[in-house]
Every structure is written in C-alpha cells, then in structure tokens.
PDB file of C-alpha atoms in Angstrom:
ATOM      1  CA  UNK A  18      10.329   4.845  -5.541  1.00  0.00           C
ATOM      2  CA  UNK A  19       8.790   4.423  -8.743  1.00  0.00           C
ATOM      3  CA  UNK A  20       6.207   7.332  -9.898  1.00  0.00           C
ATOM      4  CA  UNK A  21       2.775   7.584 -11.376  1.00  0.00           C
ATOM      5  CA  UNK A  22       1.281  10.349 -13.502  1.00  0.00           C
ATOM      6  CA  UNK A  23      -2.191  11.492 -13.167  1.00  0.00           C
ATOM      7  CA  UNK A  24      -3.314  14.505 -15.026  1.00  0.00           C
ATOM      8  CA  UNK A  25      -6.452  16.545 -13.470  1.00  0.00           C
ATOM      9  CA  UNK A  26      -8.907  19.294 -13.622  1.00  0.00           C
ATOM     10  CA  UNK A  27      -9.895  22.041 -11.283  1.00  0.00           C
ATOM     11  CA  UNK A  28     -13.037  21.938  -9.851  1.00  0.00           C
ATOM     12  CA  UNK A  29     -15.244  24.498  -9.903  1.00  0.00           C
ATOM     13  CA  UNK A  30     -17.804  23.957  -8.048  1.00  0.00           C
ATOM     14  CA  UNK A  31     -17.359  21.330  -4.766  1.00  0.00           C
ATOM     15  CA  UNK A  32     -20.602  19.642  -3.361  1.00  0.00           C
ATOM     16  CA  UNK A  33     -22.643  16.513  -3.629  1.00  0.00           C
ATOM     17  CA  UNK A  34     -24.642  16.902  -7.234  1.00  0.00           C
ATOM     18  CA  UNK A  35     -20.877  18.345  -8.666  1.00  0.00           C
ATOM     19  CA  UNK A  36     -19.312  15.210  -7.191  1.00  0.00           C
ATOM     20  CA  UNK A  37     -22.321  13.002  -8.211  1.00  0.00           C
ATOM     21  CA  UNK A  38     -22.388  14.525 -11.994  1.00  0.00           C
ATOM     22  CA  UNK A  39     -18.826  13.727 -12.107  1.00  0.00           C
ATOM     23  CA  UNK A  40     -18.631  10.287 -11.565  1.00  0.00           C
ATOM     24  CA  UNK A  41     -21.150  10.106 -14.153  1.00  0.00           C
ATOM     25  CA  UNK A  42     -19.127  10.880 -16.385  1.00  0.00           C
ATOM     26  CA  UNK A  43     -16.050   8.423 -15.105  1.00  0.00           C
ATOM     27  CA  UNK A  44     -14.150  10.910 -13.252  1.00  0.00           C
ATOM     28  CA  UNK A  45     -13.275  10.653  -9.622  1.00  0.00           C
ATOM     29  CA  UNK A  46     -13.011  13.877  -7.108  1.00  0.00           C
ATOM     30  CA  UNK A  47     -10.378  14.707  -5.276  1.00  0.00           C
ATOM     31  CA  UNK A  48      -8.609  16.813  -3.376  1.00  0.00           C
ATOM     32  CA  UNK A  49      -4.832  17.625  -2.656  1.00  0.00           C
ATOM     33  CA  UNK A  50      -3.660  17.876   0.971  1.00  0.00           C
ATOM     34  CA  UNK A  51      -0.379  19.403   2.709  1.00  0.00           C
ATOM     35  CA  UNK A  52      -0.085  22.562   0.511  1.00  0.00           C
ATOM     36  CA  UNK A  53      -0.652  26.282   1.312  1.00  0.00           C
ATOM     37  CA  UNK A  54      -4.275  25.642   0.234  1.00  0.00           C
ATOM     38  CA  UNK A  55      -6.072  22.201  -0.417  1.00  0.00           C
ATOM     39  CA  UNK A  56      -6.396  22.098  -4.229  1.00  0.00           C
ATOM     40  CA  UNK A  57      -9.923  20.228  -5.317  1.00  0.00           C
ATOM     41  CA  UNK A  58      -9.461  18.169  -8.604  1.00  0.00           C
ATOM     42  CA  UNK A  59     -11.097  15.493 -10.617  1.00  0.00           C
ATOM     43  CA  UNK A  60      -9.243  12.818 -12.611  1.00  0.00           C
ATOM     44  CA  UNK A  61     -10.896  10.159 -15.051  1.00  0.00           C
ATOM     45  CA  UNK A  62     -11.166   7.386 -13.114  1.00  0.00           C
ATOM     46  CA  UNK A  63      -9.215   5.201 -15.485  1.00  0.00           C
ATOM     47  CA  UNK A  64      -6.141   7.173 -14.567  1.00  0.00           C
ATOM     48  CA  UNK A  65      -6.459   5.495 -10.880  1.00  0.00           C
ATOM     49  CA  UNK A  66      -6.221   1.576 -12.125  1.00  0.00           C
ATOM     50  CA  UNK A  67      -2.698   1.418 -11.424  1.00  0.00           C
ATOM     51  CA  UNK A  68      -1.988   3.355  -8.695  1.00  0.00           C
ATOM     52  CA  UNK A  69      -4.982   1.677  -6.522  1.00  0.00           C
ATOM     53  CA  UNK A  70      -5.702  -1.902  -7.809  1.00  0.00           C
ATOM     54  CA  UNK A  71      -1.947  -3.139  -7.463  1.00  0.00           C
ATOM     55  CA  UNK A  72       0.017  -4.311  -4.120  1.00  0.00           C
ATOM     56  CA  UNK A  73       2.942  -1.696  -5.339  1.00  0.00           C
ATOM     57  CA  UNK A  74       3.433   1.778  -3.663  1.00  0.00           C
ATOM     58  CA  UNK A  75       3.990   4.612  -5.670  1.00  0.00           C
ATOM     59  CA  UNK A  76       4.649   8.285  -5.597  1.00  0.00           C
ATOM     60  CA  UNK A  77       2.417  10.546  -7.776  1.00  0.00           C
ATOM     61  CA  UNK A  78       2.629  13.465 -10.085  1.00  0.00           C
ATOM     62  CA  UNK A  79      -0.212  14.846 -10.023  1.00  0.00           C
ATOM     63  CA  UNK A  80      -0.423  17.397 -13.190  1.00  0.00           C
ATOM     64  CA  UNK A  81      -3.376  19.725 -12.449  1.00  0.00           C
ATOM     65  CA  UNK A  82      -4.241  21.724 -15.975  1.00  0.00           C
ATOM     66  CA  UNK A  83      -0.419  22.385 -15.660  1.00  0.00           C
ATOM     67  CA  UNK A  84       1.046  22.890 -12.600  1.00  0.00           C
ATOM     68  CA  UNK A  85       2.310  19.520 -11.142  1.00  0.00           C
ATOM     69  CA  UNK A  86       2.831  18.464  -7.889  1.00  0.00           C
ATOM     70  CA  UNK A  87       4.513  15.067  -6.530  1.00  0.00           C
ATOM     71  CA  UNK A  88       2.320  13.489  -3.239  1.00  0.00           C
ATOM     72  CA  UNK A  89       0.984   9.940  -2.741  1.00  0.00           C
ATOM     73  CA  UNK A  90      -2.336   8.602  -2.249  1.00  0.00           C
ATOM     74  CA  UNK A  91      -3.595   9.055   1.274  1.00  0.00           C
ATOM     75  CA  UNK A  92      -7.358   7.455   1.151  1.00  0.00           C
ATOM     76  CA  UNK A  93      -9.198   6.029  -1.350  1.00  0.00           C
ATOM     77  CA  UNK A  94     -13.478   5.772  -0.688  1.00  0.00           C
ATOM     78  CA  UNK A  95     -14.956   3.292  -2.863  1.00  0.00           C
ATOM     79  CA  UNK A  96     -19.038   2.291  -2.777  1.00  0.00           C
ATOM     80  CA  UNK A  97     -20.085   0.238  -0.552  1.00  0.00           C
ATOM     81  CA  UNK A  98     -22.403  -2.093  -3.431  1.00  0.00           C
ATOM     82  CA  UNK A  99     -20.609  -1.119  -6.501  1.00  0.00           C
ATOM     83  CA  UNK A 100     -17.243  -0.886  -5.443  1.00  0.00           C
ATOM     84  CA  UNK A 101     -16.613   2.137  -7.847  1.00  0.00           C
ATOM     85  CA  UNK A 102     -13.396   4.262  -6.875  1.00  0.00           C
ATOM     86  CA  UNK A 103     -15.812   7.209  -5.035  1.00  0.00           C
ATOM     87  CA  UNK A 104     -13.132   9.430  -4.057  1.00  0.00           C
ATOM     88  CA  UNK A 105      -9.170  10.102  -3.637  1.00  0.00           C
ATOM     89  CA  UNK A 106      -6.957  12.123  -0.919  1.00  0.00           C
ATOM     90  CA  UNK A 107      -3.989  12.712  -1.811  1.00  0.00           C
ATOM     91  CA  UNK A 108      -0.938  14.474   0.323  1.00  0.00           C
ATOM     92  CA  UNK A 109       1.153  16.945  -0.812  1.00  0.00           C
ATOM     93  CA  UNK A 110       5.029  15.558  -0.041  1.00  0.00           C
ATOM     94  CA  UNK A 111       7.605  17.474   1.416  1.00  0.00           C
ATOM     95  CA  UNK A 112      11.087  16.825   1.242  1.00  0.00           C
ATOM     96  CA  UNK A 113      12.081  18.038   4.164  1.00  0.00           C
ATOM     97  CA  UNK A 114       8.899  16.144   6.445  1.00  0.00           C
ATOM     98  CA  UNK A 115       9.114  12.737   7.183  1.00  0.00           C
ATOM     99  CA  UNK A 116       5.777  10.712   5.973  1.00  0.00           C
ATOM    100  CA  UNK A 117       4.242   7.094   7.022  1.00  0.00           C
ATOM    101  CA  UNK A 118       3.427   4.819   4.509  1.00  0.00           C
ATOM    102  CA  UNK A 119       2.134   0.851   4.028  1.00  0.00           C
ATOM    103  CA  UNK A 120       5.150  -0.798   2.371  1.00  0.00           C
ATOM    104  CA  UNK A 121       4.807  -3.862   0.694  1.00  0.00           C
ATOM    105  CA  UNK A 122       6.512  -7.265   2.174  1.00  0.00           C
ATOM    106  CA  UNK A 123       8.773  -9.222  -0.767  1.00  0.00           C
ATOM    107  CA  UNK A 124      10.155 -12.736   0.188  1.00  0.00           C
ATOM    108  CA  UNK A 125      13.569 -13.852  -0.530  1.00  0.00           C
ATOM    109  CA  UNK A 126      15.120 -17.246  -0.422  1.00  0.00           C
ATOM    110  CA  UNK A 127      13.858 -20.932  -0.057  1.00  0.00           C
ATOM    111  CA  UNK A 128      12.662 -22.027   2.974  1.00  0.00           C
ATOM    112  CA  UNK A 129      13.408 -25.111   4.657  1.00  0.00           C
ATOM    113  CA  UNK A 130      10.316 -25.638   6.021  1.00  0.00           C
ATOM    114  CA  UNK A 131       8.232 -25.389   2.812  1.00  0.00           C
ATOM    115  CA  UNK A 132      11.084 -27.945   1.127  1.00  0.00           C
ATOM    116  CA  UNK A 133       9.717 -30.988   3.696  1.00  0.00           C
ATOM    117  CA  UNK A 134       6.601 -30.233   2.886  1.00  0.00           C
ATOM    118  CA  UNK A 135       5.399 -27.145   5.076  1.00  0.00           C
ATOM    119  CA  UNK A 136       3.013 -24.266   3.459  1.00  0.00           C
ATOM    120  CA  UNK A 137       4.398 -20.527   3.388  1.00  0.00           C
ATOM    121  CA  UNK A 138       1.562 -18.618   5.141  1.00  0.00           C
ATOM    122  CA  UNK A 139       1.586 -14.720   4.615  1.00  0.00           C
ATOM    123  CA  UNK A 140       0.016 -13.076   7.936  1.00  0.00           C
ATOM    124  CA  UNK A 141       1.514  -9.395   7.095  1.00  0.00           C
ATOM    125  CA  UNK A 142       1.602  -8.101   3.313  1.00  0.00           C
ATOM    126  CA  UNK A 143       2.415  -4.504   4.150  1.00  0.00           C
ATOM    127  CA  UNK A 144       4.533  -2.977   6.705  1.00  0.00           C
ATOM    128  CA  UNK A 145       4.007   0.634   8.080  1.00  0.00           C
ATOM    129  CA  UNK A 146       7.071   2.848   7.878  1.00  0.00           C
ATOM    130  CA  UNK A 147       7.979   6.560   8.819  1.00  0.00           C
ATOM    131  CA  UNK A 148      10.700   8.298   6.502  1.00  0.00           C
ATOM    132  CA  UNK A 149      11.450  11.357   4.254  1.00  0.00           C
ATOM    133  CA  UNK A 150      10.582  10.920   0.654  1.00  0.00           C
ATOM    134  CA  UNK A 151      13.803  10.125  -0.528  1.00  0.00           C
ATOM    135  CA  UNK A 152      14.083   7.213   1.893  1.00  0.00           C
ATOM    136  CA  UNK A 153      11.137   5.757   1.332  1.00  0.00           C
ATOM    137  CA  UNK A 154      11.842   2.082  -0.049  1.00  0.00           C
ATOM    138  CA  UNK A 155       9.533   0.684  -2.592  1.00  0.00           C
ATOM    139  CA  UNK A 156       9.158  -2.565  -0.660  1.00  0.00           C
ATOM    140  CA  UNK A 157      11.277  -4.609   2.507  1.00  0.00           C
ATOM    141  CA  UNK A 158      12.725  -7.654   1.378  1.00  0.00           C
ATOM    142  CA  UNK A 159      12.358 -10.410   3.960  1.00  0.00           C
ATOM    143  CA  UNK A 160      14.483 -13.352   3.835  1.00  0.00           C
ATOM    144  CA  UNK A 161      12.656 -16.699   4.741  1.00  0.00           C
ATOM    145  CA  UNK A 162      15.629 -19.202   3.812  1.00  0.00           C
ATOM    146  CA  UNK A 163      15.881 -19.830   7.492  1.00  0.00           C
ATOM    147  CA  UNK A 164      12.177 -20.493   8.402  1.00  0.00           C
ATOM    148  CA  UNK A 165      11.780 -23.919   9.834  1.00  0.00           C
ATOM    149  CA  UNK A 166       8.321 -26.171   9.984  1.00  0.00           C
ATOM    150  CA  UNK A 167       5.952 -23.949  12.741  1.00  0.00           C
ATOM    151  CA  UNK A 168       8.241 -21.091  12.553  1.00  0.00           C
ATOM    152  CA  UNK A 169       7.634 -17.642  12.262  1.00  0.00           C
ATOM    153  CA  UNK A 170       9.513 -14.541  11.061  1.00  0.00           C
ATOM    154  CA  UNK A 171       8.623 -11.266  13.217  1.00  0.00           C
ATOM    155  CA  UNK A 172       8.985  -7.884  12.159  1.00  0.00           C
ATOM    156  CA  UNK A 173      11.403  -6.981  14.553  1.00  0.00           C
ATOM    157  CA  UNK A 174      13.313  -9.290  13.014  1.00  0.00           C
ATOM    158  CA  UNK A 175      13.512  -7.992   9.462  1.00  0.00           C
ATOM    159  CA  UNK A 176      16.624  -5.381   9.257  1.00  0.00           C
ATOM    160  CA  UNK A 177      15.306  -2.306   7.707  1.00  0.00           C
ATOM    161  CA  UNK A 178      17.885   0.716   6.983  1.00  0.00           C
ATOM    162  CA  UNK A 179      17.089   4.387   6.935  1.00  0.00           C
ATOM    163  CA  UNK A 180      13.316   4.210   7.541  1.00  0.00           C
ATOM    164  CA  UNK A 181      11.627   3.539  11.442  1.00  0.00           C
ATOM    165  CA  UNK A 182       9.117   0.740  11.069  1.00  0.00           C
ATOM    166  CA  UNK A 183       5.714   1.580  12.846  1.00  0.00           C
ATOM    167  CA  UNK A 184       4.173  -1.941  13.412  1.00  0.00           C
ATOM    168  CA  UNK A 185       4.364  -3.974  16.492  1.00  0.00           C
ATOM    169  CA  UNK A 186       7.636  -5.933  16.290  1.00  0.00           C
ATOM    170  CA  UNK A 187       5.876  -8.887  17.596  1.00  0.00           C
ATOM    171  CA  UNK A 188       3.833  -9.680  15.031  1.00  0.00           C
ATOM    172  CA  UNK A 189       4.003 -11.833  12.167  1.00  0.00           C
ATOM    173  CA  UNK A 190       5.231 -11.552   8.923  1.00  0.00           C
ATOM    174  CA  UNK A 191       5.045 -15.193   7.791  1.00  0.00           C
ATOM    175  CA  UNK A 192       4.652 -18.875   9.183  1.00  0.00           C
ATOM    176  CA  UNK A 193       5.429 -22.207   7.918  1.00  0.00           C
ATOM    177  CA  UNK A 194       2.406 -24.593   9.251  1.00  0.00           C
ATOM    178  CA  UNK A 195       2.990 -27.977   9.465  1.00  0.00           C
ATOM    179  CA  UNK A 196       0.313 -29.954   7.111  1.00  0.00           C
ATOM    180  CA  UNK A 197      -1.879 -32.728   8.990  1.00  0.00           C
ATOM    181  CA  UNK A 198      -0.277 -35.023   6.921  1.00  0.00           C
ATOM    182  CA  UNK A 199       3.230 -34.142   8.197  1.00  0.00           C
ATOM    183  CA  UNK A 200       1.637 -33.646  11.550  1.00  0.00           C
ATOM    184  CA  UNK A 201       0.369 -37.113  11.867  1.00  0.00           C
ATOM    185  CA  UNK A 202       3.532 -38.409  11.019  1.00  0.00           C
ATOM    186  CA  UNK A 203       5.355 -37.196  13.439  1.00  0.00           C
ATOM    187  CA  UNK A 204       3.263 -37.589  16.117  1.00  0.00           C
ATOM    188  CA  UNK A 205       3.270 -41.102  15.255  1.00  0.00           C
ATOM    189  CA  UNK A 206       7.044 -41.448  15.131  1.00  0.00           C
ATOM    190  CA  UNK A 207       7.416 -39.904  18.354  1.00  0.00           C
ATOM    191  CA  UNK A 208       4.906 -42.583  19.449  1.00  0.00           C
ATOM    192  CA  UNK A 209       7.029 -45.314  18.406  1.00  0.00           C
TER     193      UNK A 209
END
C-alpha cells in the first residue's frame, strides 16, 4: 500500500474558537486515534489534497513535530456550504489488529457486452475489506472480459486473497445495459 506524509503540530489548546482560528489560517484539526492517548494535531490543509480528493487508498505517516506514526484516515468532516476540509480522524494502525477499509474497484479486460454496443455501468466503486496492515491491497482487480449484454458481476464473485470482504455478496459491482437502440432491435428480430 502506497504511503502519504503529512507533517503536524500539537495543539495546545482544543475547543471551538482554537479550531475556528485555525482554519483561518488554512490548517485543519485533527486528532489521532488507537494509541495509548489520542494525540490532537493540526496540519495545513494543503497537506490533505491528495490523501482525500483522489479515489486511491493510502496509508499515512503522520510526522507530529517529530515523532511519526503510520495510521490511515478514518473520517473526514467537510462544511456543509463551503465544502472546506473541517476536520480529520485518523487511526493509529497496528500490526498485529486487523482493520476495515473502502478499497477501490479496478476493471480488467474487454467486455463482450460493451464490444456490441452495450455501456459499462459502475454500481460499486469501493469495496469494504477487513485485514492486517500488511494485507491490505491497494485496490481489487475485477475482471469484466466475460460480462455479457444485461449482465452483472457480483461481489461474491470477485476472488479476493488474504483479506475478508465485508459487503453483501449480492450486490453489484458492474452491469452492461443494453442501449434502446440495441433493445429495439432485438425485440424486433424476435418479432420477425
């Protein structure tokens, strides 16, 4: 799993004008889960581009006026008008406890369905997973090169090694729906 660095400052003092004064000036509060102790922190807020605006999963360093730690980003709270990055939760990993994360989906292979003419609908972009750190994959390749027209892939259906998936295998990962075009046509050759 690829990592992210984001360096950090103690806080000294925790409440609502502290946390308001901060994001004045472009930082973002947080706090640090899973330890001894929770460790309060602020970060500029730039630090957080990549680690929140991207579909990737990453583990974090977090390097806190020295002392570093390696979690992953638990919550983010944003504002409800603005959208501004409000605040960040971030657990404290252990090697030894298994965690749950959203995975990211990644398709492989050419499906039949979309060659005649069918469109590749995504219904699941993530997939929840339980596994210790070093399991943790940084995405599940799922292999569409046998999805037909009005065919779906389920995600019991996707092998996944070393990690226990959380989600429903029933539902959907991905369809191919048949276009009214392609839809007309063949109700009109089975017509005929």
């Amino acid at each position: 799993m690829q990592t992210i660095e984001v360096v950090g400052f103690k806080r000294a003092n925790l409440g609502k004008k502290d946390a308001k004064d901060l994001r004045l000036e472009g930082n973002v509060p947080a706090v640090l889960y899973g330890g001894e102790e929770q460790v309060h922190f602020h970060a500029p807020a730039y630090l957080f581009r990549d680690l929140i605006y991207t579909p990737n999963v990453y583990f974090v360093t977090l390097n806190i006026e020295g002392t570093e730690y390696k979690a992953v980003l638990q919550d983010a709270q944003f504002h409800p008008v603005s959208e501004n990055l409000m605040h960040a939760d971030f657990l404290l990993l252990n090697d030894e406890k298994e965690l749950k994360m959203e995975v990211p989906v990644v398709f492989e292979g050419q499906s039949p369905g979309v060659a005649v003419g069918g469109r590749l609908v995504t219904k699941l972009r993530k997939i929840k997973v339980k596994a210790l750190p070093k399991d943790m994959p940084e995405n599940i390749k799922v292999n569409i090169s046998g999805l037909e027209l009005g065919k779906s892939i389920k995600v019991g259906e996707v092998p996944v090694e070393g990690v226990e998936v959380l989600n429903n295998p029933s539902i959907s990962i991905a369809t191919v729906e048949i276009p009214r075009a392609l839809r007309s046509k063949q109700s009109q050759e089975d017509a005929e």
